[in-house]
Amino acid sequence: MTAPIELYYWPTPNGWKITIMLEELGVPYVVKYVNIGRGDQFAPDFLRISPNNRMPAVIDPDGPGGEPLSIFESGAILQYLGRKFGKFYPADERARVEVEQWLFWQVGGLGPMAGQAHHFRQYAPEKIQYGIDRYTNEVNRLYGVMNKRLIDRPFLAGEYSIADMAAIGWVIPHENQGQDLNEFPNLKRWFDTLLARPAVQKALEVGKEERARQKSLAEDKEAQKILFGQRAR
């Protein structure tokens, strides 16, 4: 029996990417919680796996050649798992490029811009209207890109893939980003379709109780200092 994959995780849009993939694959995994609001990401043992002090990260005990392999960065993890198990990441080059375009669109665009919208709308100690408008509008533009893309296909790359798994978590908190999904009917249809998948539902529950034990980030000033005041160490 294959040893379970170790997932270093906290329930955030980036963490959900990997629980969704693992649940869709139906492979065994164990969760190692990395409470980012308490600074677990700076522990030496974790930094050996994820030198950028960010979760998620994984250790596959049965990596290439049967040796353990650790991986950080959510996009790289999704690609690795897709190659290893031969699902949700096509082998055909044209189809693979379609998936990769939208995966990196999320990693480089949707995630960072939505994160900035969250920051200026919810967490910034001063309400800076320029920052609020700048990132709320940019997320709106990106939602529009997705909406147009989904006019004539059910998923971002045609077939359901790691690109969809990467993007869904960043659309879940759309209200916190100042967005109304009713303005984007194709995106809303895609959103509802993904949330109806049993594996996605199960993946989003992972760590929910752990997170519920903490104050909300908007109220937790100590967590904000840890997350938003980082400099080189």
PDB file of C-alpha atoms in Angstrom:
ATOM      1  CA  MET A   1       0.000   0.000   0.000  1.00  0.00           C
ATOM      2  CA  THR A   2       1.311   3.441  -0.923  1.00  0.00           C
ATOM      3  CA  ALA A   3       2.266   5.626   2.053  1.00  0.00           C
ATOM      4  CA  PRO A   4       0.041   8.693   2.349  1.00  0.00           C
ATOM      5  CA  ILE A   5       1.167  12.035   1.001  1.00  0.00           C
ATOM      6  CA  GLU A   6       1.933  14.540   3.770  1.00  0.00           C
ATOM      7  CA  LEU A   7       0.153  17.844   3.212  1.00  0.00           C
ATOM      8  CA  TYR A   8       1.344  20.939   5.077  1.00  0.00           C
ATOM      9  CA  TYR A   9      -1.764  23.042   5.074  1.00  0.00           C
ATOM     10  CA  TRP A  10      -3.966  25.786   6.383  1.00  0.00           C
ATOM     11  CA  PRO A  11      -7.536  26.335   5.101  1.00  0.00           C
ATOM     12  CA  THR A  12      -7.024  29.228   2.694  1.00  0.00           C
ATOM     13  CA  PRO A  13      -7.563  29.533  -1.074  1.00  0.00           C
ATOM     14  CA  ASN A  14      -4.006  28.330  -1.686  1.00  0.00           C
ATOM     15  CA  GLY A  15      -4.370  25.425   0.709  1.00  0.00           C
ATOM     16  CA  TRP A  16      -7.716  24.395  -0.787  1.00  0.00           C
ATOM     17  CA  LYS A  17      -6.084  23.877  -4.173  1.00  0.00           C
ATOM     18  CA  ILE A  18      -4.257  20.849  -2.854  1.00  0.00           C
ATOM     19  CA  THR A  19      -7.028  19.333  -0.740  1.00  0.00           C
ATOM     20  CA  ILE A  20      -9.291  19.571  -3.793  1.00  0.00           C
ATOM     21  CA  MET A  21      -6.735  17.790  -5.980  1.00  0.00           C
ATOM     22  CA  LEU A  22      -6.078  15.067  -3.413  1.00  0.00           C
ATOM     23  CA  GLU A  23      -9.777  14.486  -2.826  1.00  0.00           C
ATOM     24  CA  GLU A  24     -10.469  14.379  -6.568  1.00  0.00           C
ATOM     25  CA  LEU A  25      -7.645  11.864  -6.995  1.00  0.00           C
ATOM     26  CA  GLY A  26      -8.903   9.779  -4.080  1.00  0.00           C
ATOM     27  CA  VAL A  27      -5.370   9.121  -2.839  1.00  0.00           C
ATOM     28  CA  PRO A  28      -4.452   8.809   0.859  1.00  0.00           C
ATOM     29  CA  TYR A  29      -3.020  11.890   2.546  1.00  0.00           C
ATOM     30  CA  VAL A  30      -2.392  13.184   6.038  1.00  0.00           C
ATOM     31  CA  VAL A  31      -2.738  16.814   7.026  1.00  0.00           C
ATOM     32  CA  LYS A  32      -0.030  18.655   8.955  1.00  0.00           C
ATOM     33  CA  TYR A  33      -1.531  21.963  10.016  1.00  0.00           C
ATOM     34  CA  VAL A  34       0.589  25.072   9.537  1.00  0.00           C
ATOM     35  CA  ASN A  35      -1.172  27.812  11.489  1.00  0.00           C
ATOM     36  CA  ILE A  36       0.000  30.840   9.526  1.00  0.00           C
ATOM     37  CA  GLY A  37      -1.589  33.232  12.018  1.00  0.00           C
ATOM     38  CA  ARG A  38       0.634  31.845  14.782  1.00  0.00           C
ATOM     39  CA  GLY A  39       3.862  31.727  12.821  1.00  0.00           C
ATOM     40  CA  ASP A  40       4.127  27.964  12.239  1.00  0.00           C
ATOM     41  CA  GLN A  41       5.462  28.716   8.753  1.00  0.00           C
ATOM     42  CA  PHE A  42       8.742  29.932  10.266  1.00  0.00           C
ATOM     43  CA  ALA A  43       9.533  26.684  12.078  1.00  0.00           C
ATOM     44  CA  PRO A  44      12.915  25.276  10.925  1.00  0.00           C
ATOM     45  CA  ASP A  45      11.413  21.890  10.036  1.00  0.00           C
ATOM     46  CA  PHE A  46       8.845  23.545   7.789  1.00  0.00           C
ATOM     47  CA  LEU A  47      11.407  25.846   6.167  1.00  0.00           C
ATOM     48  CA  ARG A  48      13.362  22.801   5.059  1.00  0.00           C
ATOM     49  CA  ILE A  49      10.322  21.868   2.991  1.00  0.00           C
ATOM     50  CA  SER A  50       9.127  25.348   2.028  1.00  0.00           C
ATOM     51  CA  PRO A  51      12.003  27.875   2.044  1.00  0.00           C
ATOM     52  CA  ASN A  52       9.584  30.682   1.080  1.00  0.00           C
ATOM     53  CA  ASN A  53       7.787  30.166   4.431  1.00  0.00           C
ATOM     54  CA  ARG A  54       4.467  29.675   2.720  1.00  0.00           C
ATOM     55  CA  MET A  55       2.063  26.786   2.733  1.00  0.00           C
ATOM     56  CA  PRO A  56       0.915  24.571   1.087  1.00  0.00           C
ATOM     57  CA  ALA A  57       3.737  22.107   0.736  1.00  0.00           C
ATOM     58  CA  VAL A  58       3.781  18.347   0.387  1.00  0.00           C
ATOM     59  CA  ILE A  59       6.078  15.422   0.987  1.00  0.00           C
ATOM     60  CA  ASP A  60       5.484  12.426  -1.225  1.00  0.00           C
ATOM     61  CA  PRO A  61       7.116   9.441   0.530  1.00  0.00           C
ATOM     62  CA  ASP A  62       6.971   7.548  -2.764  1.00  0.00           C
ATOM     63  CA  GLY A  63       8.586  10.086  -5.047  1.00  0.00           C
ATOM     64  CA  PRO A  64      10.646   9.463  -8.182  1.00  0.00           C
ATOM     65  CA  GLY A  65      12.784   6.358  -7.808  1.00  0.00           C
ATOM     66  CA  GLY A  66      10.853   5.434  -4.673  1.00  0.00           C
ATOM     67  CA  GLU A  67      12.579   8.193  -2.683  1.00  0.00           C
ATOM     68  CA  PRO A  68      10.719  10.937  -0.750  1.00  0.00           C
ATOM     69  CA  LEU A  69      10.180  14.240  -2.553  1.00  0.00           C
ATOM     70  CA  SER A  70       9.146  17.551  -0.996  1.00  0.00           C
ATOM     71  CA  ILE A  71       7.481  20.274  -3.067  1.00  0.00           C
ATOM     72  CA  PHE A  72       6.454  23.816  -2.270  1.00  0.00           C
ATOM     73  CA  GLU A  73       4.364  26.282  -4.341  1.00  0.00           C
ATOM     74  CA  SER A  74       0.776  25.289  -5.051  1.00  0.00           C
ATOM     75  CA  GLY A  75       1.082  25.327  -8.848  1.00  0.00           C
ATOM     76  CA  ALA A  76       4.126  23.064  -8.803  1.00  0.00           C
ATOM     77  CA  ILE A  77       2.348  20.677  -6.426  1.00  0.00           C
ATOM     78  CA  LEU A  78      -0.697  20.479  -8.703  1.00  0.00           C
ATOM     79  CA  GLN A  79       1.466  19.791 -11.743  1.00  0.00           C
ATOM     80  CA  TYR A  80       3.433  17.097  -9.929  1.00  0.00           C
ATOM     81  CA  LEU A  81       0.323  15.320  -8.682  1.00  0.00           C
ATOM     82  CA  GLY A  82      -1.261  15.568 -12.119  1.00  0.00           C
ATOM     83  CA  ARG A  83       1.778  13.960 -13.743  1.00  0.00           C
ATOM     84  CA  LYS A  84       2.191  11.317 -11.039  1.00  0.00           C
ATOM     85  CA  PHE A  85      -1.394  10.104 -11.115  1.00  0.00           C
ATOM     86  CA  GLY A  86      -2.195  10.908 -14.743  1.00  0.00           C
ATOM     87  CA  LYS A  87      -5.368  12.869 -13.992  1.00  0.00           C
ATOM     88  CA  PHE A  88      -6.604  16.452 -14.410  1.00  0.00           C
ATOM     89  CA  TYR A  89      -3.381  17.452 -16.228  1.00  0.00           C
ATOM     90  CA  PRO A  90      -3.365  16.059 -19.776  1.00  0.00           C
ATOM     91  CA  ALA A  91      -0.372  14.433 -21.427  1.00  0.00           C
ATOM     92  CA  ASP A  92      -1.270  15.801 -24.874  1.00  0.00           C
ATOM     93  CA  GLU A  93       0.868  18.911 -25.383  1.00  0.00           C
ATOM     94  CA  ARG A  94      -1.836  21.183 -26.782  1.00  0.00           C
ATOM     95  CA  ALA A  95      -4.263  20.263 -24.034  1.00  0.00           C
ATOM     96  CA  ARG A  96      -1.537  20.608 -21.413  1.00  0.00           C
ATOM     97  CA  VAL A  97      -0.640  24.113 -22.602  1.00  0.00           C
ATOM     98  CA  GLU A  98      -4.305  25.109 -22.265  1.00  0.00           C
ATOM     99  CA  VAL A  99      -4.261  23.975 -18.641  1.00  0.00           C
ATOM    100  CA  GLU A 100      -0.902  25.598 -17.893  1.00  0.00           C
ATOM    101  CA  GLN A 101      -1.973  28.967 -19.299  1.00  0.00           C
ATOM    102  CA  TRP A 102      -4.915  29.146 -16.921  1.00  0.00           C
ATOM    103  CA  LEU A 103      -3.026  27.671 -13.996  1.00  0.00           C
ATOM    104  CA  PHE A 104      -0.364  30.364 -14.265  1.00  0.00           C
ATOM    105  CA  TRP A 105      -3.013  33.011 -14.925  1.00  0.00           C
ATOM    106  CA  GLN A 106      -4.379  32.138 -11.495  1.00  0.00           C
ATOM    107  CA  VAL A 107      -0.993  31.908  -9.785  1.00  0.00           C
ATOM    108  CA  GLY A 108       0.267  35.181 -11.230  1.00  0.00           C
ATOM    109  CA  GLY A 109      -2.968  37.145 -11.495  1.00  0.00           C
ATOM    110  CA  LEU A 110      -6.199  36.089  -9.849  1.00  0.00           C
ATOM    111  CA  GLY A 111      -4.643  34.971  -6.548  1.00  0.00           C
ATOM    112  CA  PRO A 112      -2.330  37.939  -5.939  1.00  0.00           C
ATOM    113  CA  MET A 113      -4.879  40.535  -7.056  1.00  0.00           C
ATOM    114  CA  ALA A 114      -7.687  39.004  -4.992  1.00  0.00           C
ATOM    115  CA  GLY A 115      -5.298  38.858  -2.042  1.00  0.00           C
ATOM    116  CA  GLN A 116      -4.544  42.566  -2.379  1.00  0.00           C
ATOM    117  CA  ALA A 117      -8.261  43.320  -2.617  1.00  0.00           C
ATOM    118  CA  HIS A 118      -8.803  41.408   0.634  1.00  0.00           C
ATOM    119  CA  HIS A 119      -5.941  43.295   2.255  1.00  0.00           C
ATOM    120  CA  PHE A 120      -7.043  46.820   1.379  1.00  0.00           C
ATOM    121  CA  ARG A 121     -10.747  46.140   1.865  1.00  0.00           C
ATOM    122  CA  GLN A 122     -10.506  44.229   5.164  1.00  0.00           C
ATOM    123  CA  TYR A 123      -7.144  44.327   6.883  1.00  0.00           C
ATOM    124  CA  ALA A 124      -5.352  47.593   6.135  1.00  0.00           C
ATOM    125  CA  PRO A 125      -5.303  49.733   9.307  1.00  0.00           C
ATOM    126  CA  GLU A 126      -6.121  52.782   7.207  1.00  0.00           C
ATOM    127  CA  LYS A 127      -8.847  52.755   4.568  1.00  0.00           C
ATOM    128  CA  ILE A 128      -6.900  53.845   1.511  1.00  0.00           C
ATOM    129  CA  GLN A 129      -9.454  54.410  -1.222  1.00  0.00           C
ATOM    130  CA  TYR A 130      -6.916  54.258  -4.023  1.00  0.00           C
ATOM    131  CA  GLY A 131      -5.796  50.762  -2.941  1.00  0.00           C
ATOM    132  CA  ILE A 132      -9.384  49.597  -2.454  1.00  0.00           C
ATOM    133  CA  ASP A 133     -10.428  50.821  -5.900  1.00  0.00           C
ATOM    134  CA  ARG A 134      -7.288  49.635  -7.656  1.00  0.00           C
ATOM    135  CA  TYR A 135      -7.552  46.011  -6.552  1.00  0.00           C
ATOM    136  CA  THR A 136     -11.352  45.754  -6.478  1.00  0.00           C
ATOM    137  CA  ASN A 137     -11.395  46.916 -10.096  1.00  0.00           C
ATOM    138  CA  GLU A 138      -8.583  44.565 -11.104  1.00  0.00           C
ATOM    139  CA  VAL A 139     -10.380  41.567  -9.586  1.00  0.00           C
ATOM    140  CA  ASN A 140     -13.489  42.679 -11.454  1.00  0.00           C
ATOM    141  CA  ARG A 141     -11.476  42.710 -14.691  1.00  0.00           C
ATOM    142  CA  LEU A 142     -10.118  39.228 -13.988  1.00  0.00           C
ATOM    143  CA  TYR A 143     -13.607  37.903 -13.237  1.00  0.00           C
ATOM    144  CA  GLY A 144     -14.597  39.332 -16.608  1.00  0.00           C
ATOM    145  CA  VAL A 145     -11.754  37.431 -18.282  1.00  0.00           C
ATOM    146  CA  MET A 146     -13.020  34.196 -16.715  1.00  0.00           C
ATOM    147  CA  ASN A 147     -16.605  34.994 -17.662  1.00  0.00           C
ATOM    148  CA  LYS A 148     -15.682  35.429 -21.330  1.00  0.00           C
ATOM    149  CA  ARG A 149     -13.514  32.332 -21.311  1.00  0.00           C
ATOM    150  CA  LEU A 150     -16.419  30.262 -20.000  1.00  0.00           C
ATOM    151  CA  ILE A 151     -18.946  31.384 -22.609  1.00  0.00           C
ATOM    152  CA  ASP A 152     -18.448  28.308 -24.764  1.00  0.00           C
ATOM    153  CA  ARG A 153     -16.833  25.735 -22.479  1.00  0.00           C
ATOM    154  CA  PRO A 154     -17.680  24.209 -19.102  1.00  0.00           C
ATOM    155  CA  PHE A 155     -14.224  24.627 -17.558  1.00  0.00           C
ATOM    156  CA  LEU A 156     -11.255  26.951 -18.012  1.00  0.00           C
ATOM    157  CA  ALA A 157      -9.237  24.571 -20.193  1.00  0.00           C
ATOM    158  CA  GLY A 158     -12.240  22.774 -21.680  1.00  0.00           C
ATOM    159  CA  GLU A 159     -12.074  19.674 -19.497  1.00  0.00           C
ATOM    160  CA  TYR A 160     -12.033  19.844 -15.708  1.00  0.00           C
ATOM    161  CA  SER A 161      -8.412  20.285 -14.607  1.00  0.00           C
ATOM    162  CA  ILE A 162      -5.963  21.603 -12.058  1.00  0.00           C
ATOM    163  CA  ALA A 163      -6.597  25.080 -13.496  1.00  0.00           C
ATOM    164  CA  ASP A 164     -10.145  25.012 -12.151  1.00  0.00           C
ATOM    165  CA  MET A 165      -8.975  23.613  -8.816  1.00  0.00           C
ATOM    166  CA  ALA A 166      -6.500  26.467  -8.522  1.00  0.00           C
ATOM    167  CA  ALA A 167      -9.030  29.198  -9.304  1.00  0.00           C
ATOM    168  CA  ILE A 168     -12.130  28.182  -7.362  1.00  0.00           C
ATOM    169  CA  GLY A 169     -10.772  29.035  -3.913  1.00  0.00           C
ATOM    170  CA  TRP A 170     -10.122  32.606  -4.968  1.00  0.00           C
ATOM    171  CA  VAL A 171     -13.698  33.037  -6.170  1.00  0.00           C
ATOM    172  CA  ILE A 172     -15.292  31.642  -3.005  1.00  0.00           C
ATOM    173  CA  PRO A 173     -14.672  34.896  -1.032  1.00  0.00           C
ATOM    174  CA  HIS A 174     -15.964  37.065  -3.903  1.00  0.00           C
ATOM    175  CA  GLU A 175     -18.063  39.235  -1.593  1.00  0.00           C
ATOM    176  CA  ASN A 176     -14.958  40.175   0.399  1.00  0.00           C
ATOM    177  CA  GLN A 177     -13.413  41.258  -2.909  1.00  0.00           C
ATOM    178  CA  GLY A 178     -16.375  43.536  -3.627  1.00  0.00           C
ATOM    179  CA  GLN A 179     -17.715  41.349  -6.453  1.00  0.00           C
ATOM    180  CA  ASP A 180     -21.225  40.239  -7.396  1.00  0.00           C
ATOM    181  CA  LEU A 181     -21.235  36.912  -9.252  1.00  0.00           C
ATOM    182  CA  ASN A 182     -24.608  37.747 -10.786  1.00  0.00           C
ATOM    183  CA  GLU A 183     -22.729  40.160 -13.035  1.00  0.00           C
ATOM    184  CA  PHE A 184     -20.781  37.196 -14.439  1.00  0.00           C
ATOM    185  CA  PRO A 185     -23.306  34.486 -15.401  1.00  0.00           C
ATOM    186  CA  ASN A 186     -20.830  32.103 -17.047  1.00  0.00           C
ATOM    187  CA  LEU A 187     -18.453  32.376 -14.107  1.00  0.00           C
ATOM    188  CA  LYS A 188     -21.359  31.816 -11.709  1.00  0.00           C
ATOM    189  CA  ARG A 189     -22.389  28.666 -13.579  1.00  0.00           C
ATOM    190  CA  TRP A 190     -18.789  27.374 -13.381  1.00  0.00           C
ATOM    191  CA  PHE A 191     -18.611  28.318  -9.692  1.00  0.00           C
ATOM    192  CA  ASP A 192     -21.839  26.489  -8.840  1.00  0.00           C
ATOM    193  CA  THR A 193     -20.740  23.449 -10.851  1.00  0.00           C
ATOM    194  CA  LEU A 194     -17.465  23.145  -8.957  1.00  0.00           C
ATOM    195  CA  LEU A 195     -19.037  23.662  -5.549  1.00  0.00           C
ATOM    196  CA  ALA A 196     -21.489  20.854  -6.325  1.00  0.00           C
ATOM    197  CA  ARG A 197     -18.664  18.326  -6.764  1.00  0.00           C
ATOM    198  CA  PRO A 198     -18.456  16.012  -3.706  1.00  0.00           C
ATOM    199  CA  ALA A 199     -14.643  16.066  -3.700  1.00  0.00           C
ATOM    200  CA  VAL A 200     -14.616  19.884  -3.662  1.00  0.00           C
ATOM    201  CA  GLN A 201     -17.138  19.961  -0.836  1.00  0.00           C
ATOM    202  CA  LYS A 202     -15.066  17.515   1.203  1.00  0.00           C
ATOM    203  CA  ALA A 203     -11.834  19.384   0.463  1.00  0.00           C
ATOM    204  CA  LEU A 204     -13.240  22.693   1.675  1.00  0.00           C
ATOM    205  CA  GLU A 205     -14.150  21.134   5.026  1.00  0.00           C
ATOM    206  CA  VAL A 206     -10.547  20.124   5.788  1.00  0.00           C
ATOM    207  CA  GLY A 207      -9.294  22.260   8.654  1.00  0.00           C
ATOM    208  CA  LYS A 208     -12.538  24.181   9.059  1.00  0.00           C
ATOM    209  CA  GLU A 209     -12.711  23.375  12.768  1.00  0.00           C
ATOM    210  CA  GLU A 210      -9.058  24.313  13.254  1.00  0.00           C
ATOM    211  CA  ARG A 211      -9.653  27.685  11.682  1.00  0.00           C
ATOM    212  CA  ALA A 212     -12.875  28.234  13.642  1.00  0.00           C
ATOM    213  CA  ARG A 213     -10.886  28.068  16.887  1.00  0.00           C
ATOM    214  CA  GLN A 214      -9.005  31.221  15.883  1.00  0.00           C
ATOM    215  CA  LYS A 215     -10.169  34.802  15.839  1.00  0.00           C
ATOM    216  CA  SER A 216     -11.014  36.125  12.420  1.00  0.00           C
ATOM    217  CA  LEU A 217      -7.963  37.645  10.780  1.00  0.00           C
ATOM    218  CA  ALA A 218      -9.728  41.012  10.623  1.00  0.00           C
ATOM    219  CA  GLU A 219      -9.855  40.991  14.460  1.00  0.00           C
ATOM    220  CA  ASP A 220      -6.557  39.267  15.232  1.00  0.00           C
ATOM    221  CA  LYS A 221      -3.924  42.012  15.364  1.00  0.00           C
ATOM    222  CA  GLU A 222      -1.139  39.616  16.361  1.00  0.00           C
ATOM    223  CA  ALA A 223      -1.819  37.424  13.348  1.00  0.00           C
ATOM    224  CA  GLN A 224      -1.843  40.498  11.128  1.00  0.00           C
ATOM    225  CA  LYS A 225       1.606  41.454  12.425  1.00  0.00           C
ATOM    226  CA  ILE A 226       2.906  37.982  11.585  1.00  0.00           C
ATOM    227  CA  LEU A 227       1.332  37.856   8.128  1.00  0.00           C
ATOM    228  CA  PHE A 228       1.724  41.433   6.984  1.00  0.00           C
ATOM    229  CA  GLY A 229       4.931  42.583   8.643  1.00  0.00           C
ATOM    230  CA  GLN A 230       7.386  40.041   7.281  1.00  0.00           C
ATOM    231  CA  ARG A 231      10.882  41.027   6.210  1.00  0.00           C
ATOM    232  CA  ALA A 232      13.958  39.010   5.330  1.00  0.00           C
ATOM    233  CA  ARG A 233      15.181  36.839   8.194  1.00  0.00           C
TER     234      ARG A 233
END
